[in-house]
C-alpha cells in the first residue's frame, strides 16, 4: 500500500499540458518508452507524435538513452489500475513553440518545407507546424503540376496565424512578385532599346514566346520570331533554349518588354540587290493569289508580285483563272525596291502576244502618248496710247 501511495503521489506531479524532460528507455515497433525525469512515471512516445513523416523509421529519430523535451498529452491507464503512464509528444511541443514564434508575424517571410501536394494547394512544415499555401498563392501563374514542389524548401509570406483554429496560411506568390519587381527594376535600369541581349525561352503561347532575361520575361511576338510568314512559335524555338534577342520596346510602367529574334538574324532582303535586278529572268513558285495579282517566291523568303495585268496578254478576271498555288512559273523582274521590300514581276513579258489579242486597258493607258499641251502663242501688245482691242489679239484666228 505504501508503494502504491508513493506511485499516486508521483503521478500527481504530472499533468496534461506539462512540458517535461524524459529519457528513452526502449524503442519497439513504432513507439518509444520513456521515463519522465524526477517523477518515476513512464510515458509513451509514438511515431505519429514524433514526426509528420509517415514513412520515417523511428529508430532513425530516437535511441535508447536520448534525453527529450516532450509535451504531456494525456494520461493512459492500463488494465491494471496500479499501472499509470502518459502519452507524450515531441511533435506537438514543437508545434506549440512554433505557434508562439508565429503569433504577430503576419507579413513576414519565412522558409517552409513542402511536405505534400493536397487538394487546393500545398501542405508545408514550419518547425514542426503544419501550414497551407493555397493554389492561387503558389505562383503568379496557375501551377498545374503542384507535385514538383514536394520536398523543396521555399520562401513564403505569412498571411494568417490563428492558433485557436489551427490556421496557418502562407503565400509564395507574394514573395515571387516582390522578387520579380526587384529584378524588373534592375533589368529596366540596364536594358536599352536596340540592344541585343541573351535570354532563355521560358514558355510558349500561340501568339509568341516569353524569354527570361534574368528574372523578368520579355515577349517575342510571333511576327518577330522569324523572317518566314505564318510560323508557329514551337517550330522556331523551344522551352529552355538560350537565344539572342533585340530589344524593340521598353515599358517600365506596365513592366512589358518587346523583343525580336528575327532582328538578330540575317533577313532574306539583306543583300538582295546583289541577287536580283531588273531584267533578270528566273524561276519561281506561286505562293498565294489575290484579286489584284499573284505573289511568286523568287528567292527564299522573298515574294514578288505579278500584277494581274502582267499575268497574260489576254484579259483575265482573276489570277486563279490561269494560275494555282504551288505552280512553277518563269518570271521577268521588272523592278526591285529593297528598301520597301517589293519586287515587281511579269509573266507575259516572256511571252509573245498572240495575233489579234488587244492590249489590256491598263496597258493601253500606260502606252498612250500624253496629249501635247496646246502651244501658247506669244502675242506682242500694240504700243498705242489708246490701248488694244480683242481683234488685235486674236485677229489671225479663224472663227
mmCIF file of C-alpha atoms in Angstrom:
data_model
loop_
_atom_site.group_PDB
_atom_site.id
_atom_site.type_symbol
_atom_site.label_atom_id
_atom_site.label_comp_id
_atom_site.label_asym_id
_atom_site.label_seq_id
_atom_site.Cartn_x
_atom_site.Cartn_y
_atom_site.Cartn_z
ATOM 1 C CA UNK A 1 0.000 0.000 0.000
ATOM 2 C CA UNK A 2 2.853 2.354 0.781
ATOM 3 C CA UNK A 3 4.385 1.734 -2.666
ATOM 4 C CA UNK A 4 1.014 2.364 -4.308
ATOM 5 C CA UNK A 5 0.604 5.641 -2.390
ATOM 6 C CA UNK A 6 4.090 6.711 -3.464
ATOM 7 C CA UNK A 7 3.118 5.936 -7.070
ATOM 8 C CA UNK A 8 -0.042 8.012 -6.834
ATOM 9 C CA UNK A 9 1.904 10.898 -5.305
ATOM 10 C CA UNK A 10 4.398 10.777 -8.159
ATOM 11 C CA UNK A 11 1.603 10.648 -10.751
ATOM 12 C CA UNK A 12 0.049 13.771 -9.252
ATOM 13 C CA UNK A 13 3.164 15.649 -10.203
ATOM 14 C CA UNK A 14 2.496 15.126 -13.936
ATOM 15 C CA UNK A 15 -0.399 16.926 -15.625
ATOM 16 C CA UNK A 16 -1.765 17.208 -19.117
ATOM 17 C CA UNK A 17 -0.139 20.109 -20.930
ATOM 18 C CA UNK A 18 3.085 19.971 -18.913
ATOM 19 C CA UNK A 19 6.408 20.278 -20.676
ATOM 20 C CA UNK A 20 8.723 17.596 -19.289
ATOM 21 C CA UNK A 21 12.136 16.072 -19.836
ATOM 22 C CA UNK A 22 12.231 12.317 -20.437
ATOM 23 C CA UNK A 23 14.825 9.642 -21.105
ATOM 24 C CA UNK A 24 14.277 6.954 -23.743
ATOM 25 C CA UNK A 25 14.146 3.512 -22.115
ATOM 26 C CA UNK A 26 13.328 1.359 -25.111
ATOM 27 C CA UNK A 27 12.393 1.604 -28.805
ATOM 28 C CA UNK A 28 9.994 -1.012 -30.093
ATOM 29 C CA UNK A 29 7.981 -1.178 -33.289
ATOM 30 C CA UNK A 30 6.605 2.340 -33.911
ATOM 31 C CA UNK A 31 6.907 3.717 -30.397
ATOM 32 C CA UNK A 32 9.444 4.586 -27.707
ATOM 33 C CA UNK A 33 9.009 4.095 -23.962
ATOM 34 C CA UNK A 34 10.361 6.941 -21.847
ATOM 35 C CA UNK A 35 10.726 7.769 -18.150
ATOM 36 C CA UNK A 36 9.741 11.301 -17.143
ATOM 37 C CA UNK A 37 12.623 12.793 -15.169
ATOM 38 C CA UNK A 38 12.039 13.471 -11.487
ATOM 39 C CA UNK A 39 8.752 11.563 -11.332
ATOM 40 C CA UNK A 40 9.395 7.902 -11.955
ATOM 41 C CA UNK A 41 6.408 7.953 -14.325
ATOM 42 C CA UNK A 42 6.648 6.327 -17.715
ATOM 43 C CA UNK A 43 5.474 7.812 -20.965
ATOM 44 C CA UNK A 44 4.725 6.533 -24.470
ATOM 45 C CA UNK A 45 6.091 8.389 -27.497
ATOM 46 C CA UNK A 46 4.596 7.083 -30.754
ATOM 47 C CA UNK A 47 5.996 7.699 -34.224
ATOM 48 C CA UNK A 48 2.918 9.787 -35.002
ATOM 49 C CA UNK A 49 3.714 12.044 -32.026
ATOM 50 C CA UNK A 50 7.335 12.225 -33.054
ATOM 51 C CA UNK A 51 7.115 13.373 -36.691
ATOM 52 C CA UNK A 52 4.708 14.208 -39.539
ATOM 53 C CA UNK A 53 6.675 11.936 -41.865
ATOM 54 C CA UNK A 54 4.594 8.777 -42.026
ATOM 55 C CA UNK A 55 7.335 6.898 -43.854
ATOM 56 C CA UNK A 56 10.011 7.657 -41.269
ATOM 57 C CA UNK A 57 11.770 4.922 -39.276
ATOM 58 C CA UNK A 58 11.511 5.622 -35.533
ATOM 59 C CA UNK A 59 14.963 4.078 -34.997
ATOM 60 C CA UNK A 60 16.464 6.881 -37.098
ATOM 61 C CA UNK A 61 14.861 9.509 -34.867
ATOM 62 C CA UNK A 62 15.354 8.326 -31.269
ATOM 63 C CA UNK A 63 17.679 5.921 -29.484
ATOM 64 C CA UNK A 64 17.868 4.428 -26.011
ATOM 65 C CA UNK A 65 19.426 6.905 -23.612
ATOM 66 C CA UNK A 66 18.333 10.009 -25.542
ATOM 67 C CA UNK A 67 17.025 12.875 -23.422
ATOM 68 C CA UNK A 68 13.994 14.585 -24.973
ATOM 69 C CA UNK A 69 11.835 17.580 -24.167
ATOM 70 C CA UNK A 70 8.210 16.484 -24.545
ATOM 71 C CA UNK A 71 4.641 17.672 -24.077
ATOM 72 C CA UNK A 72 2.309 15.624 -21.866
ATOM 73 C CA UNK A 73 -0.786 14.952 -23.992
ATOM 74 C CA UNK A 74 -2.969 12.748 -21.799
ATOM 75 C CA UNK A 75 -2.943 10.090 -19.110
ATOM 76 C CA UNK A 76 -3.039 6.432 -20.096
ATOM 77 C CA UNK A 77 -4.490 3.948 -17.648
ATOM 78 C CA UNK A 78 -3.726 0.314 -18.258
ATOM 79 C CA UNK A 79 -5.817 -2.758 -17.427
ATOM 80 C CA UNK A 80 -4.120 -2.895 -14.031
ATOM 81 C CA UNK A 81 -5.219 0.135 -12.045
ATOM 82 C CA UNK A 82 -1.800 0.423 -10.499
ATOM 83 C CA UNK A 83 -0.187 0.989 -13.948
ATOM 84 C CA UNK A 84 -0.284 4.635 -14.977
ATOM 85 C CA UNK A 85 1.580 6.213 -17.901
ATOM 86 C CA UNK A 86 1.216 9.214 -20.193
ATOM 87 C CA UNK A 87 1.079 9.835 -23.911
ATOM 88 C CA UNK A 88 3.789 12.352 -24.699
ATOM 89 C CA UNK A 89 4.556 14.231 -27.890
ATOM 90 C CA UNK A 90 7.616 15.853 -29.348
ATOM 91 C CA UNK A 91 5.772 16.995 -32.486
ATOM 92 C CA UNK A 92 3.070 18.871 -30.577
ATOM 93 C CA UNK A 93 5.622 20.588 -28.351
ATOM 94 C CA UNK A 94 7.499 21.806 -31.408
ATOM 95 C CA UNK A 95 4.187 22.964 -32.909
ATOM 96 C CA UNK A 96 3.339 24.906 -29.746
ATOM 97 C CA UNK A 97 6.725 26.603 -29.813
ATOM 98 C CA UNK A 98 6.232 27.329 -33.498
ATOM 99 C CA UNK A 99 2.821 28.918 -32.841
ATOM 100 C CA UNK A 100 4.413 31.097 -30.167
ATOM 101 C CA UNK A 101 7.004 32.190 -32.713
ATOM 102 C CA UNK A 102 4.389 32.943 -35.361
ATOM 103 C CA UNK A 103 1.839 34.996 -33.455
ATOM 104 C CA UNK A 104 2.034 38.611 -34.598
ATOM 105 C CA UNK A 105 4.353 37.875 -37.512
ATOM 106 C CA UNK A 106 1.865 38.306 -40.354
ATOM 107 C CA UNK A 107 3.613 39.845 -43.339
ATOM 108 C CA UNK A 108 6.997 38.300 -42.593
ATOM 109 C CA UNK A 109 8.747 35.929 -44.976
ATOM 110 C CA UNK A 110 9.788 32.512 -43.623
ATOM 111 C CA UNK A 111 11.283 29.369 -45.140
ATOM 112 C CA UNK A 112 9.000 26.325 -45.129
ATOM 113 C CA UNK A 113 9.339 22.775 -46.443
ATOM 114 C CA UNK A 114 6.685 21.467 -48.810
ATOM 115 C CA UNK A 115 5.542 18.090 -47.487
ATOM 116 C CA UNK A 116 2.585 17.235 -49.689
ATOM 117 C CA UNK A 117 0.563 18.393 -52.667
ATOM 118 C CA UNK A 118 -3.044 18.390 -51.468
ATOM 119 C CA UNK A 119 -6.353 19.376 -52.966
ATOM 120 C CA UNK A 120 -6.353 23.125 -53.397
ATOM 121 C CA UNK A 121 -2.680 23.772 -52.711
ATOM 122 C CA UNK A 122 0.416 22.710 -50.797
ATOM 123 C CA UNK A 123 0.896 21.412 -47.261
ATOM 124 C CA UNK A 124 4.075 22.809 -45.705
ATOM 125 C CA UNK A 125 6.044 22.384 -42.492
ATOM 126 C CA UNK A 126 7.455 25.210 -40.389
ATOM 127 C CA UNK A 127 9.443 23.996 -37.390
ATOM 128 C CA UNK A 128 7.003 21.148 -36.850
ATOM 129 C CA UNK A 129 3.898 23.234 -37.517
ATOM 130 C CA UNK A 130 1.715 22.406 -40.482
ATOM 131 C CA UNK A 131 0.842 25.293 -42.789
ATOM 132 C CA UNK A 132 -1.034 25.670 -46.053
ATOM 133 C CA UNK A 133 -0.310 27.518 -49.289
ATOM 134 C CA UNK A 134 -3.492 27.813 -51.403
ATOM 135 C CA UNK A 135 -3.135 27.037 -55.118
ATOM 136 C CA UNK A 136 -3.815 30.683 -56.006
ATOM 137 C CA UNK A 137 -0.885 31.740 -53.799
ATOM 138 C CA UNK A 138 1.728 29.335 -55.143
ATOM 139 C CA UNK A 139 2.899 31.428 -58.082
ATOM 140 C CA UNK A 140 1.981 34.426 -60.214
ATOM 141 C CA UNK A 141 0.673 31.994 -62.834
ATOM 142 C CA UNK A 142 -1.552 28.977 -62.365
ATOM 143 C CA UNK A 143 0.502 25.916 -61.406
ATOM 144 C CA UNK A 144 -0.893 22.751 -62.929
ATOM 145 C CA UNK A 145 1.739 20.359 -61.532
ATOM 146 C CA UNK A 146 1.998 21.096 -57.802
ATOM 147 C CA UNK A 147 3.812 17.813 -57.148
ATOM 148 C CA UNK A 148 7.059 19.352 -58.384
ATOM 149 C CA UNK A 149 7.264 21.452 -55.198
ATOM 150 C CA UNK A 150 7.133 18.478 -52.818
ATOM 151 C CA UNK A 151 10.366 18.168 -50.845
ATOM 152 C CA UNK A 152 11.504 21.706 -51.664
ATOM 153 C CA UNK A 153 12.326 24.461 -49.218
ATOM 154 C CA UNK A 154 10.504 27.610 -50.370
ATOM 155 C CA UNK A 155 10.163 31.147 -49.103
ATOM 156 C CA UNK A 156 6.611 32.261 -48.332
ATOM 157 C CA UNK A 157 4.968 35.240 -46.678
ATOM 158 C CA UNK A 158 2.813 34.661 -43.592
ATOM 159 C CA UNK A 159 -0.750 35.729 -44.391
ATOM 160 C CA UNK A 160 -2.743 34.454 -41.396
ATOM 161 C CA UNK A 161 -1.935 32.910 -37.991
ATOM 162 C CA UNK A 162 -4.735 31.613 -35.753
ATOM 163 C CA UNK A 163 -3.580 29.056 -33.124
ATOM 164 C CA UNK A 164 -7.119 28.591 -31.778
ATOM 165 C CA UNK A 165 -8.339 27.465 -35.205
ATOM 166 C CA UNK A 166 -5.060 25.752 -36.041
ATOM 167 C CA UNK A 167 -4.944 28.003 -39.081
ATOM 168 C CA UNK A 168 -1.625 28.924 -40.695
ATOM 169 C CA UNK A 169 -1.835 30.366 -44.230
ATOM 170 C CA UNK A 170 1.136 31.432 -46.332
ATOM 171 C CA UNK A 171 1.724 32.884 -49.818
ATOM 172 C CA UNK A 172 4.643 32.048 -52.061
ATOM 173 C CA UNK A 173 3.184 34.264 -54.806
ATOM 174 C CA UNK A 174 3.763 37.423 -52.732
ATOM 175 C CA UNK A 175 7.443 36.565 -52.461
ATOM 176 C CA UNK A 176 7.712 35.779 -56.179
ATOM 177 C CA UNK A 177 6.025 39.079 -57.081
ATOM 178 C CA UNK A 178 8.315 41.094 -54.820
ATOM 179 C CA UNK A 179 11.390 39.355 -56.190
ATOM 180 C CA UNK A 180 10.155 39.922 -59.745
ATOM 181 C CA UNK A 181 9.575 43.620 -59.013
ATOM 182 C CA UNK A 182 13.148 43.996 -57.773
ATOM 183 C CA UNK A 183 14.509 42.054 -60.718
ATOM 184 C CA UNK A 184 12.352 44.087 -63.130
ATOM 185 C CA UNK A 185 13.648 47.340 -61.683
ATOM 186 C CA UNK A 186 17.231 46.179 -62.088
ATOM 187 C CA UNK A 187 16.677 44.816 -65.598
ATOM 188 C CA UNK A 188 14.994 48.013 -66.821
ATOM 189 C CA UNK A 189 17.896 50.064 -65.481
ATOM 190 C CA UNK A 190 20.293 48.024 -67.607
ATOM 191 C CA UNK A 191 18.326 47.461 -70.831
ATOM 192 C CA UNK A 192 18.176 49.865 -73.762
ATOM 193 C CA UNK A 193 16.101 49.834 -76.935
ATOM 194 C CA UNK A 194 18.149 48.431 -79.808
ATOM 195 C CA UNK A 195 20.391 46.375 -77.538
ATOM 196 C CA UNK A 196 20.950 42.665 -78.255
ATOM 197 C CA UNK A 197 20.740 40.516 -75.105
ATOM 198 C CA UNK A 198 20.791 36.813 -74.220
ATOM 199 C CA UNK A 199 17.810 35.119 -72.611
ATOM 200 C CA UNK A 200 16.194 31.733 -72.049
ATOM 201 C CA UNK A 201 12.858 30.714 -73.544
ATOM 202 C CA UNK A 202 10.537 30.392 -70.523
ATOM 203 C CA UNK A 203 7.238 29.432 -72.150
ATOM 204 C CA UNK A 204 5.426 29.363 -75.477
ATOM 205 C CA UNK A 205 1.971 30.604 -76.413
ATOM 206 C CA UNK A 206 0.082 30.773 -79.684
ATOM 207 C CA UNK A 207 0.994 34.464 -80.013
ATOM 208 C CA UNK A 208 4.710 34.243 -79.268
ATOM 209 C CA UNK A 209 7.480 33.222 -76.883
ATOM 210 C CA UNK A 210 8.305 34.610 -73.439
ATOM 211 C CA UNK A 211 12.032 34.945 -72.810
ATOM 212 C CA UNK A 212 13.544 35.138 -69.311
ATOM 213 C CA UNK A 213 16.103 37.939 -69.198
ATOM 214 C CA UNK A 214 17.163 37.217 -65.631
ATOM 215 C CA UNK A 215 14.027 37.241 -63.511
ATOM 216 C CA UNK A 216 11.930 39.262 -65.957
ATOM 217 C CA UNK A 217 10.175 37.922 -69.044
ATOM 218 C CA UNK A 218 10.081 39.741 -72.365
ATOM 219 C CA UNK A 219 7.777 38.825 -75.250
ATOM 220 C CA UNK A 220 8.911 37.871 -78.725
ATOM 221 C CA UNK A 221 5.702 38.252 -80.715
ATOM 222 C CA UNK A 222 5.081 35.569 -83.314
ATOM 223 C CA UNK A 223 5.717 38.133 -86.061
ATOM 224 C CA UNK A 224 9.182 38.784 -84.601
ATOM 225 C CA UNK A 225 10.254 35.153 -84.342
ATOM 226 C CA UNK A 226 11.223 34.510 -87.947
ATOM 227 C CA UNK A 227 11.530 36.145 -91.335
ATOM 228 C CA UNK A 228 9.191 33.444 -92.626
ATOM 229 C CA UNK A 229 5.473 34.102 -92.618
ATOM 230 C CA UNK A 230 2.811 32.223 -90.627
ATOM 231 C CA UNK A 231 5.159 30.246 -88.358
ATOM 232 C CA UNK A 232 4.229 28.687 -85.034
ATOM 233 C CA UNK A 233 6.445 29.559 -82.028
ATOM 234 C CA UNK A 234 7.227 25.894 -81.290
ATOM 235 C CA UNK A 235 8.613 25.453 -84.807
ATOM 236 C CA UNK A 236 11.199 28.192 -84.185
ATOM 237 C CA UNK A 237 12.247 27.895 -80.509
ATOM 238 C CA UNK A 238 11.810 25.500 -77.592
ATOM 239 C CA UNK A 239 11.426 25.981 -73.827
ATOM 240 C CA UNK A 240 14.814 26.131 -72.113
ATOM 241 C CA UNK A 241 16.642 27.214 -75.262
ATOM 242 C CA UNK A 242 19.096 30.096 -74.922
ATOM 243 C CA UNK A 243 18.693 32.725 -77.646
ATOM 244 C CA UNK A 244 19.859 36.224 -78.551
ATOM 245 C CA UNK A 245 17.124 38.821 -78.971
ATOM 246 C CA UNK A 246 16.962 42.504 -79.797
ATOM 247 C CA UNK A 247 15.098 44.908 -77.508
ATOM 248 C CA UNK A 248 12.374 46.645 -79.517
ATOM 249 C CA UNK A 249 10.498 48.499 -76.773
ATOM 250 C CA UNK A 250 10.558 49.040 -73.006
ATOM 251 C CA UNK A 251 7.510 49.995 -70.932
ATOM 252 C CA UNK A 252 8.634 50.124 -67.312
ATOM 253 C CA UNK A 253 5.242 51.317 -66.057
ATOM 254 C CA UNK A 254 3.452 48.206 -67.325
ATOM 255 C CA UNK A 255 6.539 46.002 -66.973
ATOM 256 C CA UNK A 256 6.461 44.996 -70.642
ATOM 257 C CA UNK A 257 9.493 44.272 -72.771
ATOM 258 C CA UNK A 258 9.115 43.712 -76.511
ATOM 259 C CA UNK A 259 11.806 41.602 -78.139
ATOM 260 C CA UNK A 260 12.731 40.369 -81.598
ATOM 261 C CA UNK A 261 14.529 37.214 -82.607
ATOM 262 C CA UNK A 262 14.416 37.777 -86.346
ATOM 263 C CA UNK A 263 16.165 41.158 -85.942
ATOM 264 C CA UNK A 264 19.286 39.298 -84.805
ATOM 265 C CA UNK A 265 19.396 37.007 -87.841
ATOM 266 C CA UNK A 266 20.116 37.893 -91.495
ATOM 267 C CA UNK A 267 16.912 38.530 -93.413
ATOM 268 C CA UNK A 268 16.108 37.415 -96.937
ATOM 269 C CA UNK A 269 16.207 41.041 -98.125
ATOM 270 C CA UNK A 270 19.764 41.600 -96.919
ATOM 271 C CA UNK A 271 21.980 41.976 -99.989
ATOM 272 C CA UNK A 272 19.048 41.383 -102.339
ATOM 273 C CA UNK A 273 20.475 43.945 -104.774
ATOM 274 C CA UNK A 274 23.356 41.560 -105.450
ATOM 275 C CA UNK A 275 20.967 38.652 -106.019
ATOM 276 C CA UNK A 276 18.183 40.234 -108.036
ATOM 277 C CA UNK A 277 17.985 43.005 -110.646
ATOM 278 C CA UNK A 278 15.509 44.385 -113.157
ATOM 279 C CA UNK A 279 15.575 42.364 -116.363
ATOM 280 C CA UNK A 280 16.503 39.053 -114.707
ATOM 281 C CA UNK A 281 14.539 36.019 -115.818
ATOM 282 C CA UNK A 282 14.116 33.470 -113.024
ATOM 283 C CA UNK A 283 12.012 30.513 -111.991
ATOM 284 C CA UNK A 284 9.605 30.881 -109.085
ATOM 285 C CA UNK A 285 6.691 29.275 -107.304
ATOM 286 C CA UNK A 286 3.229 30.780 -106.829
ATOM 287 C CA UNK A 287 2.733 31.278 -103.079
ATOM 288 C CA UNK A 288 -0.665 32.961 -102.928
ATOM 289 C CA UNK A 289 -3.319 34.522 -105.162
ATOM 290 C CA UNK A 290 -5.236 37.764 -104.606
ATOM 291 C CA UNK A 291 -7.773 39.759 -106.596
ATOM 292 C CA UNK A 292 -5.044 42.037 -107.925
ATOM 293 C CA UNK A 293 -2.342 39.510 -108.761
ATOM 294 C CA UNK A 294 -0.143 36.610 -107.749
ATOM 295 C CA UNK A 295 2.743 36.504 -105.285
ATOM 296 C CA UNK A 296 5.632 34.398 -106.550
ATOM 297 C CA UNK A 297 8.584 33.299 -104.423
ATOM 298 C CA UNK A 298 11.706 34.153 -106.411
ATOM 299 C CA UNK A 299 14.263 33.695 -103.592
ATOM 300 C CA UNK A 300 13.939 32.018 -100.175
ATOM 301 C CA UNK A 301 11.763 34.357 -98.138
ATOM 302 C CA UNK A 302 11.254 36.858 -100.976
ATOM 303 C CA UNK A 303 7.927 37.047 -102.778
ATOM 304 C CA UNK A 304 7.415 39.269 -105.794
ATOM 305 C CA UNK A 305 4.105 40.499 -107.175
ATOM 306 C CA UNK A 306 2.897 39.651 -110.648
ATOM 307 C CA UNK A 307 0.140 42.209 -111.129
ATOM 308 C CA UNK A 308 -2.977 40.866 -112.828
ATOM 309 C CA UNK A 309 -2.132 42.989 -115.857
ATOM 310 C CA UNK A 310 1.270 41.225 -116.098
ATOM 311 C CA UNK A 311 -0.010 37.662 -115.971
ATOM 312 C CA UNK A 312 -1.293 37.246 -119.502
ATOM 313 C CA UNK A 313 -1.766 39.145 -122.743
ATOM 314 C CA UNK A 314 -5.379 38.028 -122.639
ATOM 315 C CA UNK A 315 -7.823 39.721 -120.354
ATOM 316 C CA UNK A 316 -8.477 37.660 -117.185
ATOM 317 C CA UNK A 317 -10.979 38.248 -114.398
ATOM 318 C CA UNK A 318 -8.925 36.676 -111.598
ATOM 319 C CA UNK A 319 -5.393 35.264 -111.292
ATOM 320 C CA UNK A 320 -6.841 31.876 -110.287
ATOM 321 C CA UNK A 321 -8.227 31.555 -113.816
ATOM 322 C CA UNK A 322 -4.719 30.825 -115.117
ATOM 323 C CA UNK A 323 -2.539 30.195 -112.036
ATOM 324 C CA UNK A 324 -2.669 27.968 -108.968
ATOM 325 C CA UNK A 325 -0.817 27.980 -105.633
ATOM 326 C CA UNK A 326 2.319 25.850 -105.845
ATOM 327 C CA UNK A 327 2.646 26.201 -109.615
ATOM 328 C CA UNK A 328 6.153 26.663 -111.022
ATOM 329 C CA UNK A 329 6.402 29.701 -113.291
ATOM 330 C CA UNK A 330 9.070 31.667 -115.103
ATOM 331 C CA UNK A 331 9.014 35.408 -114.485
ATOM 332 C CA UNK A 332 10.854 38.516 -115.536
ATOM 333 C CA UNK A 333 11.942 41.027 -112.893
ATOM 334 C CA UNK A 334 10.520 44.464 -113.669
ATOM 335 C CA UNK A 335 11.830 46.320 -110.605
ATOM 336 C CA UNK A 336 13.428 45.735 -107.197
ATOM 337 C CA UNK A 337 12.726 48.040 -104.211
ATOM 338 C CA UNK A 338 14.844 46.609 -101.409
ATOM 339 C CA UNK A 339 14.087 49.469 -99.023
ATOM 340 C CA UNK A 340 10.345 48.785 -99.116
ATOM 341 C CA UNK A 341 10.836 45.045 -99.716
ATOM 342 C CA UNK A 342 8.970 44.991 -103.024
ATOM 343 C CA UNK A 343 9.669 43.154 -106.259
ATOM 344 C CA UNK A 344 7.562 43.610 -109.395
ATOM 345 C CA UNK A 345 7.391 40.680 -111.785
ATOM 346 C CA UNK A 346 5.880 39.817 -115.140
ATOM 347 C CA UNK A 347 4.917 36.537 -116.773
ATOM 348 C CA UNK A 348 3.548 37.904 -120.033
ATOM 349 C CA UNK A 349 6.808 39.815 -120.678
ATOM 350 C CA UNK A 350 8.347 36.434 -121.527
ATOM 351 C CA UNK A 351 5.536 35.524 -123.926
ATOM 352 C CA UNK A 352 4.781 36.807 -127.392
ATOM 353 C CA UNK A 353 1.411 38.480 -127.710
ATOM 354 C CA UNK A 354 -0.895 36.374 -129.888
ATOM 355 C CA UNK A 355 -2.143 37.973 -133.058
ATOM 356 C CA UNK A 356 -5.495 39.653 -132.739
ATOM 357 C CA UNK A 357 -5.252 39.975 -128.959
ATOM 358 C CA UNK A 358 -5.702 43.544 -127.880
ATOM 359 C CA UNK A 359 -3.665 45.047 -125.140
ATOM 360 C CA UNK A 360 -5.367 45.296 -121.798
ATOM 361 C CA UNK A 361 -6.810 48.708 -120.985
ATOM 362 C CA UNK A 362 -4.344 49.316 -118.235
ATOM 363 C CA UNK A 363 -1.517 48.653 -120.681
ATOM 364 C CA UNK A 364 -3.023 50.878 -123.373
ATOM 365 C CA UNK A 365 -3.363 53.676 -120.873
ATOM 366 C CA UNK A 366 0.282 53.299 -119.987
ATOM 367 C CA UNK A 367 1.406 53.259 -123.619
ATOM 368 C CA UNK A 368 -0.894 56.044 -124.818
ATOM 369 C CA UNK A 369 1.202 59.170 -125.598
ATOM 370 C CA UNK A 370 0.439 62.102 -123.453
ATOM 371 C CA UNK A 371 -1.509 64.862 -125.069
ATOM 372 C CA UNK A 372 0.686 67.734 -126.008
ATOM 373 C CA UNK A 373 -0.102 70.931 -124.321
ATOM 374 C CA UNK A 374 -1.649 73.469 -126.606
ATOM 375 C CA UNK A 375 1.068 75.709 -127.869
ATOM 376 C CA UNK A 376 0.863 79.091 -126.398
ATOM 377 C CA UNK A 377 1.340 81.900 -128.803
ATOM 378 C CA UNK A 378 3.384 84.884 -127.953
ATOM 379 C CA UNK A 379 1.451 87.982 -128.623
ATOM 380 C CA UNK A 380 3.002 91.387 -128.759
ATOM 381 C CA UNK A 381 0.789 94.071 -127.401
ATOM 382 C CA UNK A 382 0.401 97.124 -129.658
ATOM 383 C CA UNK A 383 2.271 100.058 -128.330
ATOM 384 C CA UNK A 384 -0.505 102.578 -128.545
ATOM 385 C CA UNK A 385 -1.716 105.066 -126.105
ATOM 386 C CA UNK A 386 -5.307 104.146 -126.821
ATOM 387 C CA UNK A 387 -4.935 100.552 -125.671
ATOM 388 C CA UNK A 388 -5.811 97.437 -127.679
ATOM 389 C CA UNK A 389 -8.866 95.523 -128.835
ATOM 390 C CA UNK A 390 -9.738 91.818 -128.896
ATOM 391 C CA UNK A 391 -9.286 91.852 -132.652
ATOM 392 C CA UNK A 392 -5.726 92.977 -132.193
ATOM 393 C CA UNK A 393 -5.019 89.861 -130.114
ATOM 394 C CA UNK A 394 -6.986 87.187 -131.938
ATOM 395 C CA UNK A 395 -7.381 88.589 -135.430
ATOM 396 C CA UNK A 396 -5.459 85.728 -137.008
ATOM 397 C CA UNK A 397 -7.773 83.036 -135.570
ATOM 398 C CA UNK A 398 -10.439 81.786 -137.945
ATOM 399 C CA UNK A 399 -13.841 81.511 -136.334
#
